[in-house]
Structure formats: structure tokens, C-alpha cells
Coordinates of C-alpha atoms in Angstrom, one line a residue:
X282 CA 21.1 4.0 2.0
X283 CA 22.7 7.0 0.4
X284 CA 20.6 9.9 -1.0
X285 CA 21.7 8.8 -4.5
X286 CA 20.5 5.2 -3.9
X287 CA 17.2 6.5 -2.5
X288 CA 16.7 8.9 -5.4
X289 CA 17.4 6.0 -7.9
X290 CA 14.9 3.9 -6.1
X291 CA 12.2 6.6 -6.3
X292 CA 13.0 7.2 -10.0
X293 CA 12.5 3.5 -10.6
X294 CA 9.1 3.6 -8.9
X295 CA 8.0 6.5 -11.1
X296 CA 9.0 4.6 -14.2
X297 CA 6.4 1.9 -13.5
X298 CA 3.2 2.3 -15.6
X299 CA 0.9 1.7 -12.5
X300 CA 2.5 4.5 -10.4
X301 CA 1.4 8.1 -10.4
X302 CA 2.2 11.1 -8.3
X303 CA -0.6 12.5 -6.2
X304 CA 0.0 16.2 -5.5
X305 CA -1.4 17.7 -2.4
X306 CA -4.5 19.8 -2.9
X307 CA -6.2 22.2 -0.5
X308 CA -8.8 19.4 0.2
X309 CA -6.0 16.9 0.9
X310 CA -4.3 19.2 3.3
X311 CA -7.5 20.0 5.1
X312 CA -8.3 16.3 5.4
X313 CA -4.8 15.7 6.8
X314 CA -5.4 18.4 9.5
X315 CA -8.8 16.9 10.3
X316 CA -7.2 13.4 10.8
X317 CA -4.6 14.9 13.1
X318 CA -7.2 16.8 15.0
X319 CA -9.3 13.6 15.4
X320 CA -6.3 11.8 16.9
X321 CA -5.2 14.9 19.0
X322 CA -1.7 14.5 17.7
X323 CA 0.8 15.8 15.2
X324 CA 4.6 15.5 15.0
X325 CA 5.6 12.1 13.8
X326 CA 2.1 11.3 12.4
X327 CA 1.9 14.4 10.2
X328 CA 3.3 12.6 7.1
X329 CA 1.2 9.5 7.8
X330 CA -1.9 11.7 8.0
X331 CA -1.0 13.2 4.5
X332 CA -0.7 9.7 3.1
X333 CA -3.9 8.6 4.8
X334 CA -5.7 11.7 3.4
X335 CA -4.6 10.7 -0.1
X336 CA -5.8 7.1 0.4
X337 CA -9.2 8.3 1.5
X338 CA -9.5 10.9 -1.2
X339 CA -8.6 8.3 -3.9
X340 CA -10.2 5.3 -2.4
X341 CA -6.8 3.7 -2.2
X342 CA -5.0 1.2 0.1
X343 CA -1.8 2.1 1.9
X344 CA 0.9 -0.6 1.5
X345 CA 2.8 -0.4 4.8
X346 CA 4.3 -2.2 7.7
X347 CA 3.6 0.8 9.9
X348 CA 0.8 0.0 12.4
X349 CA 0.2 3.8 12.9
X350 CA -2.0 3.8 9.8
X351 CA -4.6 1.8 11.7
X352 CA -5.2 4.9 13.9
X353 CA -6.8 6.7 10.9
X354 CA -10.5 5.8 10.6
X355 CA -11.5 4.5 7.2
X356 CA -8.0 4.0 5.9
X357 CA -7.4 0.6 4.2
X358 CA -4.0 -0.9 4.7
X359 CA -2.1 -3.9 3.3
X360 CA 1.2 -5.1 4.9
X361 CA 3.3 -6.2 1.9
X362 CA 5.7 -8.1 4.3
X363 CA 3.0 -10.6 5.3
X364 CA 2.3 -11.8 1.8
X365 CA -1.1 -12.6 0.3
X366 CA -3.9 -13.3 2.8

């Protein structure tokens, strides 16, 4: 996917009425670091930890096909590729 295609896709998401941007706050960043410390990792899981921190902060569910999110305690996930349960 080109950068223009990716940007167009993201723009389409933000046009949806049920989508909102969640900016990082100091609390979110601290929680991200806490999650990484609990796992004793960083690197590739850093972005996942930020997403997980937002999900925990906003009582949300992460829609993902990435099993790494199961490593973060308390984070609810939904695999959209599996369809309804």
C-alpha cells in the first residue's frame, strides 16, 4: 500500500461518526511504560502498549488480529477476522 493509499484509508476512518482520535496524555504514557515494565519488554511492543493503555484508560476493546495484545493484563480484544462469536 502506498503512503497515499494509507493516508486515504485513515482519512476515511476519521470521517466515520463513531471514530474519535485519542491523544496521548501523561497518564496514558505512564500507563504504557508500566505495561512494558510488567512484561519486561519494549521494542516491537511499544506501540501495542500505547494502544493497550488507551483501551484500559477508556474501557475500550482493541479490534486486532495480533495475539500480542493478550500479553497486556486487563485489555479486552476482539479479532474482527473471526467474525461474531
